[in-house]
XYZ file of C-alpha atoms in Angstrom:
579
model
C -4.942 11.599 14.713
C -1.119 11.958 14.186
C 0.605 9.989 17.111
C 3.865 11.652 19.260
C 6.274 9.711 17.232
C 5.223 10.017 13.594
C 5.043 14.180 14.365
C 8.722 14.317 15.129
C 10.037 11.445 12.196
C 7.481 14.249 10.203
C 9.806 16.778 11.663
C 13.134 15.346 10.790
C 12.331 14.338 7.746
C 11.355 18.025 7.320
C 14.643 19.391 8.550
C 16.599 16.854 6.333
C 14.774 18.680 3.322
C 13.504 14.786 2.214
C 9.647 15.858 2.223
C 7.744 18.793 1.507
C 4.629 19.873 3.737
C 2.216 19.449 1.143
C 3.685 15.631 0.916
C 2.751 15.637 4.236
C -0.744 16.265 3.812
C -1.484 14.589 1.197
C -0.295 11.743 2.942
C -1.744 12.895 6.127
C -5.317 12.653 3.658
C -4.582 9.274 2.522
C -4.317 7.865 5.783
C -7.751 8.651 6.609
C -9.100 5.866 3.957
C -6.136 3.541 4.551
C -4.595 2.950 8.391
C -1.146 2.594 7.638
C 1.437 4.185 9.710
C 2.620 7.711 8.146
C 6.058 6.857 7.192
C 4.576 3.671 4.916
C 2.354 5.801 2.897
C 5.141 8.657 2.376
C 7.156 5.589 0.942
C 3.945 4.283 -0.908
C 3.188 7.694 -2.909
C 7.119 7.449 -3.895
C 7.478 10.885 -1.842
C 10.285 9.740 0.266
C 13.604 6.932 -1.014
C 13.792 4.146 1.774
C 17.126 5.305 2.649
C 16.429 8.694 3.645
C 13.551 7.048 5.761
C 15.557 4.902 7.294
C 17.987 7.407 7.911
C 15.191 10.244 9.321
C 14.119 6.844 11.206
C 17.939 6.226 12.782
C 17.725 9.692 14.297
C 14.478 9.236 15.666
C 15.087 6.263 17.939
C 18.945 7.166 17.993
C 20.130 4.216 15.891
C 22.662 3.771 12.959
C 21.693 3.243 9.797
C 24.038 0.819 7.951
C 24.053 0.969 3.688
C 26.137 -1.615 2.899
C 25.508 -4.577 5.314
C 25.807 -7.606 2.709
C 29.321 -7.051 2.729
C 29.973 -7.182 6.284
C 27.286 -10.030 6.730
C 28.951 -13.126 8.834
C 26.963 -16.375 7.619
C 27.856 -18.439 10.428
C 26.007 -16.320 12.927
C 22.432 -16.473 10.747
C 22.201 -20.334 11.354
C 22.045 -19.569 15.110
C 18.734 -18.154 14.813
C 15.457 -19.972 13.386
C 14.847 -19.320 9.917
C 11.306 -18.932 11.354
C 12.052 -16.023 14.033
C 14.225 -14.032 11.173
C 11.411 -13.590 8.761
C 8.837 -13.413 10.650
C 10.412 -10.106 12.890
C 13.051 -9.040 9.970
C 15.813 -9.143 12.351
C 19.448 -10.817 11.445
C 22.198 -10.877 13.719
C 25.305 -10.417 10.453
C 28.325 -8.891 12.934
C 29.854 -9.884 15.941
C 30.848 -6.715 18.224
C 33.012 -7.956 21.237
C 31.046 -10.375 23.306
C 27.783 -9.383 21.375
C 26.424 -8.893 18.185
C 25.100 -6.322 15.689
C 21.481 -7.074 14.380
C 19.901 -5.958 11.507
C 16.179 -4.368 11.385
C 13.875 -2.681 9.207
C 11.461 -1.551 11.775
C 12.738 0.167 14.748
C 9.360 0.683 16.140
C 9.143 -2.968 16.533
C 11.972 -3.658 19.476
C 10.527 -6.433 21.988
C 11.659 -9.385 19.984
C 15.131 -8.062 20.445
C 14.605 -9.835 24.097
C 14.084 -12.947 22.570
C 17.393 -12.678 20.066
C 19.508 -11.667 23.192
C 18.335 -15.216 24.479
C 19.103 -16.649 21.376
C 22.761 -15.361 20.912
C 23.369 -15.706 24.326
C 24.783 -12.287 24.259
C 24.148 -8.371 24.323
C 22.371 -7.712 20.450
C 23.062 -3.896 18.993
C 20.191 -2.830 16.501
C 20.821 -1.371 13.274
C 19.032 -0.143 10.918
C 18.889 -1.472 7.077
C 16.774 -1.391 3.831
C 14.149 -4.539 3.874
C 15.393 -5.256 0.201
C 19.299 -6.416 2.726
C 17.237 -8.247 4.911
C 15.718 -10.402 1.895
C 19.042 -11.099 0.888
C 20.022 -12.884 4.300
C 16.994 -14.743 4.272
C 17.163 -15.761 0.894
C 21.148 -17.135 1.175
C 19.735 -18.941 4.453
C 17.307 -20.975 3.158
C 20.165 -21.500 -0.094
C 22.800 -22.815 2.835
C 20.307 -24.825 4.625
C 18.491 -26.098 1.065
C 18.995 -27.726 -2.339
C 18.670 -26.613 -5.685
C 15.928 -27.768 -8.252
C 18.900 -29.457 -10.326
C 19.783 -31.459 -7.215
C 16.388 -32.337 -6.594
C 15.663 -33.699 -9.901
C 18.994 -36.002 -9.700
C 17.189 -37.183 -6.490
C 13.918 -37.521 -8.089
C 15.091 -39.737 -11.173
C 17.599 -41.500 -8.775
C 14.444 -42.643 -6.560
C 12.682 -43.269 -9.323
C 15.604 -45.926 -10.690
C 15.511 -47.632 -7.160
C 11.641 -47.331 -7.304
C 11.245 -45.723 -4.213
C 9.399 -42.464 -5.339
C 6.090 -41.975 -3.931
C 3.383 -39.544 -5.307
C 0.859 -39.823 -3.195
C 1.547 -37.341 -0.739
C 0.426 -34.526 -3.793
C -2.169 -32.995 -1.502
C -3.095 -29.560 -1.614
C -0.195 -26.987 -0.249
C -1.554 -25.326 3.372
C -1.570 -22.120 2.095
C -0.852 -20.939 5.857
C 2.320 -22.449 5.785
C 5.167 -20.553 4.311
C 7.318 -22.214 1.313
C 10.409 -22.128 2.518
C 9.049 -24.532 5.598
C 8.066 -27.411 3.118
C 12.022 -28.799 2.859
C 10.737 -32.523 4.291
C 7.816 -32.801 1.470
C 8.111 -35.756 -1.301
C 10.798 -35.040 -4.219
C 7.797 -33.503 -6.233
C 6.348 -31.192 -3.663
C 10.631 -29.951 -3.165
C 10.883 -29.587 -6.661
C 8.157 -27.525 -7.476
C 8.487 -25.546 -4.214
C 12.064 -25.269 -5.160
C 11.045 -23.912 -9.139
C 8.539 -21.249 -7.581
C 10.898 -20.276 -4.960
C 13.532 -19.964 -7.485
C 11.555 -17.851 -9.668
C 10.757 -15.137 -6.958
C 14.561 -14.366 -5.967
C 15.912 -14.386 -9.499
C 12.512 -11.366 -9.990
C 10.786 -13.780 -12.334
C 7.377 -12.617 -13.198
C 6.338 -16.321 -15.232
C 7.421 -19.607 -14.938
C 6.967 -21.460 -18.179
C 6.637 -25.461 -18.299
C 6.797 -27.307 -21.223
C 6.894 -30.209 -22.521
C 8.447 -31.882 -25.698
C 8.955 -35.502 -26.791
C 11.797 -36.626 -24.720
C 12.114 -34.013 -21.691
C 10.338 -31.506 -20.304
C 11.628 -27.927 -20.143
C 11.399 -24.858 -17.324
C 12.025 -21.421 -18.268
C 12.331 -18.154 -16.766
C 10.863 -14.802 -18.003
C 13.498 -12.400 -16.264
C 12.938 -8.761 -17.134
C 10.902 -9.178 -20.385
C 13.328 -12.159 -21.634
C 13.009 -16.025 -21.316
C 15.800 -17.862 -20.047
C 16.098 -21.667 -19.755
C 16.720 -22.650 -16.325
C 16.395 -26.566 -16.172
C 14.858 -29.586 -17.881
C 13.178 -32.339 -15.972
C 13.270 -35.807 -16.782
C 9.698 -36.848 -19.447
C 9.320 -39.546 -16.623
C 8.421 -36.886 -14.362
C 5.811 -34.557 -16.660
C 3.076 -36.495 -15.298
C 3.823 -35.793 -11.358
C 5.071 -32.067 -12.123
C 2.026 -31.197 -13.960
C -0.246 -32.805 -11.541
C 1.357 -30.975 -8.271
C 0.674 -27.903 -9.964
C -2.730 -28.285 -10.585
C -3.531 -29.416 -7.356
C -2.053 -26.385 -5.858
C -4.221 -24.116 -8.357
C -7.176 -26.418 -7.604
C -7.584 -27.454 -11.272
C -9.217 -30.746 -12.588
C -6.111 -33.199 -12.511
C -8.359 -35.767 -14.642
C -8.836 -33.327 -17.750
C -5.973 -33.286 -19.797
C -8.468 -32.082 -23.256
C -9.081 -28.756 -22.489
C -7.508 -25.462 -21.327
C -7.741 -24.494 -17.827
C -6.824 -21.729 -15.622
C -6.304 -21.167 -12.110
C -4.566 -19.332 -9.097
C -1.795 -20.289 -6.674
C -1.961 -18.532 -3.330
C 1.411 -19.575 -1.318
C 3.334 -17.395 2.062
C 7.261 -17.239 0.684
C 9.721 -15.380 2.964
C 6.600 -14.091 4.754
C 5.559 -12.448 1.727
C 1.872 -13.376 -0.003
C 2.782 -14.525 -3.491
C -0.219 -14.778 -5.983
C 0.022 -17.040 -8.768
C -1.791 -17.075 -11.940
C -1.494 -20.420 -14.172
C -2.488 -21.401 -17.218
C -2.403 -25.141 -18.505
C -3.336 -25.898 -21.813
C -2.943 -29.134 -24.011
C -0.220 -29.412 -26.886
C 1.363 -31.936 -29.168
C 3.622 -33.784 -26.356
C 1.355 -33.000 -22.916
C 0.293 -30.338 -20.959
C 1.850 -26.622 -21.210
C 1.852 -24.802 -18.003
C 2.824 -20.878 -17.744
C 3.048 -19.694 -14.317
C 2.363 -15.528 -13.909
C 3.847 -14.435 -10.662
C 2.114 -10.990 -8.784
C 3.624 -10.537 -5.334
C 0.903 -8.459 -3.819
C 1.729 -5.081 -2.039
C 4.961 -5.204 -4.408
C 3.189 -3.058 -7.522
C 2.668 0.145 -6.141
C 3.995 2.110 -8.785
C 3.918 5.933 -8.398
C 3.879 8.187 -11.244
C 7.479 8.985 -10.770
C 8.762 5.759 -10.744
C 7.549 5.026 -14.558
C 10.641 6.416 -16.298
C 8.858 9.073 -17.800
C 10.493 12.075 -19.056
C 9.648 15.507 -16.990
C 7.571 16.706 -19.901
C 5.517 13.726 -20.259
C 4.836 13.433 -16.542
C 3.967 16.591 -15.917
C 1.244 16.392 -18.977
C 0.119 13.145 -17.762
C -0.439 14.642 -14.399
C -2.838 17.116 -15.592
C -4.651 15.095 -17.822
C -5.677 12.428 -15.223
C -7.525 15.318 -13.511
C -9.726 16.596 -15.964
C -13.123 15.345 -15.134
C -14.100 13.611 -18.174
C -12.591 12.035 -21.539
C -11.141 8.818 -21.710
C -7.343 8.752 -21.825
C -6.190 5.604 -23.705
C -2.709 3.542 -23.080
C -1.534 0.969 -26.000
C 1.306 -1.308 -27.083
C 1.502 -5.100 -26.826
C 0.724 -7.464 -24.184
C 3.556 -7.291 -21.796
C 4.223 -3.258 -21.886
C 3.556 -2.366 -18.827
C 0.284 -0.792 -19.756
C -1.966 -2.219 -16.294
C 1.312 -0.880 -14.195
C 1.109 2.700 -16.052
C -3.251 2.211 -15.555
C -2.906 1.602 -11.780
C -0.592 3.889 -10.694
C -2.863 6.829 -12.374
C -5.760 5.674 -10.601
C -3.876 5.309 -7.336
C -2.714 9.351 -8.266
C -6.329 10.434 -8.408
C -8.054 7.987 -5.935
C -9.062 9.670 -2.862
C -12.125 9.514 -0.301
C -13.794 11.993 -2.419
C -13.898 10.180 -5.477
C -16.186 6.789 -6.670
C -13.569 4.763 -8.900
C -14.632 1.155 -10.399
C -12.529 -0.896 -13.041
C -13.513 -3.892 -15.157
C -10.858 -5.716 -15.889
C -9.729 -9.406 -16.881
C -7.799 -10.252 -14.867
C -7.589 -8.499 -12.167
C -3.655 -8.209 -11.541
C -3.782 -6.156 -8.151
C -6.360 -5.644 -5.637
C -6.037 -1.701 -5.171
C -7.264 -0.570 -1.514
C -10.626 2.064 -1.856
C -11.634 1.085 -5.638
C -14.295 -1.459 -6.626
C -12.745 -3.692 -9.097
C -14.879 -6.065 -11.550
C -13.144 -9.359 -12.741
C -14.950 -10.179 -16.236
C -16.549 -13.897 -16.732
C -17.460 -14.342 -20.279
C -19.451 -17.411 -19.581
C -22.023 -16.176 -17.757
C -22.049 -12.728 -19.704
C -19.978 -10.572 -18.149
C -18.012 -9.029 -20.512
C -16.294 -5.807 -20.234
C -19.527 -4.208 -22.021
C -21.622 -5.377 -19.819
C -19.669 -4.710 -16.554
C -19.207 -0.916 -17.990
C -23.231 -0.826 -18.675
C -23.649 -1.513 -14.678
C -20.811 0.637 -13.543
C -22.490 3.581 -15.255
C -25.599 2.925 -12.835
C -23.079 3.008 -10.023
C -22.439 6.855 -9.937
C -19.025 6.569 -11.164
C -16.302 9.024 -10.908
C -13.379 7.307 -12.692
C -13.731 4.069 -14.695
C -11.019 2.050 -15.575
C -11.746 -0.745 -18.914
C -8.690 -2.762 -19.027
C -9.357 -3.077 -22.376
C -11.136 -2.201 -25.567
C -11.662 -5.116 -27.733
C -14.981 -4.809 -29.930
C -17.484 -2.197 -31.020
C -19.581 -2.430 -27.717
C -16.858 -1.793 -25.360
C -15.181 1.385 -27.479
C -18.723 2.572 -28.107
C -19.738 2.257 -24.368
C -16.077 3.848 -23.026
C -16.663 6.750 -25.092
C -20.150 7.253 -24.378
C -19.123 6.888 -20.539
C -16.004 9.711 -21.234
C -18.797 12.146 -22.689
C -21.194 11.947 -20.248
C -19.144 13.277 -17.814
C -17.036 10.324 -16.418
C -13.021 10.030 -16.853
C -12.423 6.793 -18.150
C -9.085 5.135 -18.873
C -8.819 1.946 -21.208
C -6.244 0.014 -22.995
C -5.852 -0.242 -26.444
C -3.592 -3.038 -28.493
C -1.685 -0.716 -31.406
C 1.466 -0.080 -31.717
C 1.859 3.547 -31.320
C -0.552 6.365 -30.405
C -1.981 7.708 -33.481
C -2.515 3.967 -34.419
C -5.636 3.980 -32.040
C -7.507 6.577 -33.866
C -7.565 4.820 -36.674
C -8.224 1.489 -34.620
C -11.164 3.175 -33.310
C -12.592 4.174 -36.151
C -12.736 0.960 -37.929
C -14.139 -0.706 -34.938
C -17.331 1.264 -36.004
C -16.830 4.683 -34.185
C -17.991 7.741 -35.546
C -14.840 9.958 -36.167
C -16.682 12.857 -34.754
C -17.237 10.905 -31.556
C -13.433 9.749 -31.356
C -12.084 13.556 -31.328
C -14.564 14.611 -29.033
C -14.015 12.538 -26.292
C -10.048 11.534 -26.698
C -8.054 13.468 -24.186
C -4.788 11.385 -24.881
C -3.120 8.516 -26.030
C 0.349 7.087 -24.493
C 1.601 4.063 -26.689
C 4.743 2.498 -24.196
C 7.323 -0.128 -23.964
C 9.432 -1.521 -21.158
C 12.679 -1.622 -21.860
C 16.228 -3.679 -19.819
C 17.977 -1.033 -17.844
C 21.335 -1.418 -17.652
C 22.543 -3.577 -14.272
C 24.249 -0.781 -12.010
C 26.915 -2.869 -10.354
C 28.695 -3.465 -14.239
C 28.213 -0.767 -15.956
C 30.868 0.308 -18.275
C 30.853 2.905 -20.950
C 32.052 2.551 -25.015
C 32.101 4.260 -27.905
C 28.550 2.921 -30.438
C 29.196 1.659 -33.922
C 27.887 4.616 -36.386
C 25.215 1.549 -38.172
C 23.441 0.607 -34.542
C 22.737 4.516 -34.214
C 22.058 5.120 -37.480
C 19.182 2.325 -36.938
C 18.357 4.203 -33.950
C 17.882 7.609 -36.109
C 20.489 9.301 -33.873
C 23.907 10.978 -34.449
C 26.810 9.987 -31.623
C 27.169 13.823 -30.821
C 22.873 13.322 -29.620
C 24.223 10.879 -27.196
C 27.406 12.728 -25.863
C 29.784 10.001 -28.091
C 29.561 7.605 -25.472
C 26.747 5.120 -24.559
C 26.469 2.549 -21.215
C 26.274 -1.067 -21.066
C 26.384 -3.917 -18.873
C 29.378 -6.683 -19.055
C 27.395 -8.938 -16.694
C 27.868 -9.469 -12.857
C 27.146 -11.369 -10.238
C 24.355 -9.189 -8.865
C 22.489 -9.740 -12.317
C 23.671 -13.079 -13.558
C 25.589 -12.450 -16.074
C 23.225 -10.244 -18.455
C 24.475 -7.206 -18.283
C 20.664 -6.155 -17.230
C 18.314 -5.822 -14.208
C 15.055 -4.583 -13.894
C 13.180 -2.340 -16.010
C 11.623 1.206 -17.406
C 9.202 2.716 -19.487
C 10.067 4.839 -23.036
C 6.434 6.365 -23.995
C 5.065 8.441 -26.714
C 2.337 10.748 -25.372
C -0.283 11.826 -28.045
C -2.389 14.683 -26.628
C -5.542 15.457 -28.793
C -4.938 19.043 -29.507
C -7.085 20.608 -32.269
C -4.731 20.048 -34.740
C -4.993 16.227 -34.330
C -8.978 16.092 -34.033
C -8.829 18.066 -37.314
C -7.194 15.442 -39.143
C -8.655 12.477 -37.171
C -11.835 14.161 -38.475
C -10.836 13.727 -42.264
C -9.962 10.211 -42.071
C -6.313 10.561 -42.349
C -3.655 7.780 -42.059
C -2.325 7.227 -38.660
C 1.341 7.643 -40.053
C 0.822 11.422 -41.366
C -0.967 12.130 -37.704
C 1.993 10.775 -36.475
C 4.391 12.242 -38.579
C 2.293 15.648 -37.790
C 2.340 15.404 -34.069
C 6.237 15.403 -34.287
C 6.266 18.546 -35.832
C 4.172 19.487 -32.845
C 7.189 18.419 -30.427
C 5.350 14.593 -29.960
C 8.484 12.756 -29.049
C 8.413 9.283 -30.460
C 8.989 6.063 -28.435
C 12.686 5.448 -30.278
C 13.120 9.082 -29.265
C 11.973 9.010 -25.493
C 14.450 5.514 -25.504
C 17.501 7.586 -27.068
C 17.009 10.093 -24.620
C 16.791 7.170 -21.922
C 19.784 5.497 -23.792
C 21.601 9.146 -23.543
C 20.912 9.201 -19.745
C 23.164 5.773 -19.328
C 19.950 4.159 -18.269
C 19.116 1.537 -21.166
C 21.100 0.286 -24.138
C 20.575 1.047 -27.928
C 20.280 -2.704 -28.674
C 17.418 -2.373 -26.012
C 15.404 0.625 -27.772
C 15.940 -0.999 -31.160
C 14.196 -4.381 -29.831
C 11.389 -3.591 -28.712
C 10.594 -0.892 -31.393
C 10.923 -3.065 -33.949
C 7.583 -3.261 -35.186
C 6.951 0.713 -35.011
C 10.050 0.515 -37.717
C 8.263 -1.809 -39.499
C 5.098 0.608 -39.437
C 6.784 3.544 -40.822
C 8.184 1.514 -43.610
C 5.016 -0.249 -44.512
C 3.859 3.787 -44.368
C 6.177 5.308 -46.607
């Protein structure tokens, strides 16, 4: 039942021309399976940008909605709350106004602690409205005024250590209640590695990488695809660091022989951080790698991929089909679980029975059974696909095929009336027909159940805030297979900023090359061809190539050429091994 209030933000946001009705019900569908408030799952689907929201949402309860509060933001006045009562209610008093003070909120729905802050302040508060992502900010350059950095805290550490007054015996296991940020009075080791994980999360980190050589003990980044060194920690203290962080994964800190994995959950700026890690042993200790998933944070629509219109509208119609298997490769690291889950979350509805198998499981996806694989007490991805069969599946997902069984079971599954997606390590999409057929599979069987193939890479887009435009050497485009007049004579880069440190980059997007198995391709799948003349066939078809969807990306201002050309290196290799 559609509440008073979300009928009239469903009207505005209808008048403003943001939304259109059948947005509306689809959403209105979804929140039958999944009680979230209307406005939340119009912003989940992608259907609606925060801003308009926010906007539709400052006419609603007759607010302002302010774009640009970092710049007005007056630090002096955040200290006068608790760090506590700011993230836990996402209100920030950044403006004085006269005697009182502007605040800023996400939620205007949520007004009662605005009592409390009036107390606080001593003074009349004003709400106004602002994107979360502004919020974060504040809190983030709070706890950096009130804190110290993980370079300060390891001159403490090895300062202590020289007047022999460090302690380790306070590594117990981190309350996972308690939010990081709160942990600021902890021993030197507990800071520092609160410090490192903290650090990770606001510089958009998704590893942390610890490793140790023979005289120190290094911490890198992985920002945006790349690895940047951070710190290095005194060899004195490899020991202690790699201890804390197996006590917080709940590893065995006596077993220092044999890989071992395990999973960090922690509360950081009231947000649920997951953390996946990895220790294993090496030449000069232990090596720790530290995946980062912040759940809620990886609902990708569609949309929000970077595909081009043509692709995405293809892709959309090919999820629907009722059976097939549709098949996504490229390395580890492309993107290819992102591109996985937000097709399932396209086609998941209450109508529908979807189950995955995957290892691991990355995100926990509301309505769909998910099956984490445990290879030492049998359950492989075979096996877990042999039992989902018996579970009257709609949709499988295999997160991916690595062996006979597992292609030979997908495919069965995609013929007998089941749409199954799976994952696929080649470099390109024709490359996985010719995978699959020397993994054992019948060609016949490969071009009768194939829908499609999307090979994809994720590619640096260029940071916003320092963009600049230039005029591309003739040999960088000529690597690219591209003539200047293709890409309007001028190209964008980044000169580095402030807002992205320096590298001229921040965040990332897809380029994809989307094989569909028309009859053409099954045809010469069926005669055993090489995957470089299917390739080189498909073109001719109007397949666009993953250097080609990048140039068109690089055309659009939103990605470099040096950017395209790195990460489709080794499909340049392929079509020189192939001619």
């Amino acid at each position: 039942m559609v509440s008073t209030q979300e009928q009239e933000l469903v009207g505005i946001l209808l008048e403003l021309g943001y939304v259109h009705q059948e947005q509306i019900n689809e959403a209105l569908e979804l929140q039958k399976v999944r009680p979230k408030r209307l406005d939340a799952l119009l912003s989940d689907l992608g259907y609606v940008q925060e801003e308009h929201l926010l906007e539709a949402l400052g006419q609603q309860y007759g607010m302002p909605f302010e774009r640009n509060i970092q710049k007005q933001v007056d630090a002096s006045l955040t200290t006068k709350v608790p760090i506590g009562f700011i993230r836990e209610y996402e209100m920030v008093p950044y403006q004085r106004n006269g005697v009182g003070y502007y605040v800023a909120l996400h939620d205007p729905a949520n007004l009662l602690p605005l009592d409390d802050l009036r107390l606080l302040l001593n003074g009349p508060v004003h709400p106004v409205l602002c994107r979360k992502e502004d919020i974060q900010t504040i809190i983030d350059s709070y706890f950096e005024q009130q804190g110290e950095s993980a370079a300060d805290m390891i001159g403490t550490i090895a300062m202590s250590e020289e007047e022999g007054e460090v302690s380790y015996q306070t590594l117990d296991a981190l309350e996972s209640e308690r939010d990081l940020l709160d942990l600021a009075n902890e021993a030197p080791i507990i800071r520092l590695i609160n410090l490192l994980i903290s650090g990770a999360v606001r510089e958009r980190a998704s590893d942390i990488h610890v490793e140790p050589f023979e005289r120190e003990v290094r911490v890198r980044y992985r920002i945006d695809g790349m690895l940047y060194e951070k710190f290095v920690v005194p060899k004195s203290q490899q020991a202690a660091v790699t201890s804390r962080i197996k006590i917080m994964a709940s590893l065995n800190i006596a077993e220092h022989r044999l890989p071992q994995d395990g999973r960090i959950k922690i509360r950081l700026s009231g947000k649920e951080i997951d953390i996946r890690v990895s220790v294993i042993p090496v030449a000069h200790g232990e090596r720790v790698v530290m995946r980062i998933l912040e759940k809620g944070n990886f609902l990708f629509s569609l949309e929000q991929l970077g595909m081009s219109k043509l692709d995405y509208d293809l892709v959309d119609k090919l999820i629907i089909q009722s059976h097939g298997i549709i098949l996504v490769t490229g390395p580890t690291g492309s993107g290819k679980s992102t591109t996985l889950y937000a097709a399932l979350q396209r086609v998941n509805s209450p109508d529908k029975n979807i189950i995955t198998v995957e290892d691991p499981i990355e995100y926990l996806m509301s309505g769909i059974g998910q099956i984490q694989v445990l290879p030492k007490i049998g359950l492989t991805f075979a096996a877990g696909l042999r039992h989902i069969l018996r579970q009257d599946p709609d949709v499988i997902l295999v997160g991916e095929i690595r062996d006979h069984e597992t292609a030979e079971m997908a495919i069965q599954a995609s013929l007998t009336g089941h749409l199954v997606f799976a994952t696929l390590h080649t470099n390109d999409s024709a490359g996985a027909l010719t995978r699959l057929v020397n993994m054992g599979i019948e060609s016949f069987l490969v071009t009768s159940s194939t829908i499609a193939i999307m090979a994809q890479r994720l590619v640096r887009r260029i940071c916003p805030k320092c963009k600049e435009s230039y005029t591309p050497d003739d040999d960088i485009l000529r690597d690219l297979g591209v003539s200047a007049d293709v890409l309007g004579n001028v190209v964008y880069r980044g000169v580095g900023c402030e807002h992205c440190q320096g590298r001229g980059y921040y965040g990332r997007t897809g380029i994809f090359e989307l094989l569909v198995m028309t009859p053409y391709v099954q045809e010469l799948t069926l005669k055993g061809v090489d995957s470089n003349l299917i390739k080189r066939e498909a073109m001719k078809h109007g397949m666009r190539t993953l250097r080609e969807d990048g140039a068109a990306k690089v055309a659009l201002g939103l990605t470099t050429v040096e950017e395209i050309l790195r990460v489709t290196r080794d499909d340049l290799m392929d079509e020189v091994m192939g001619n």
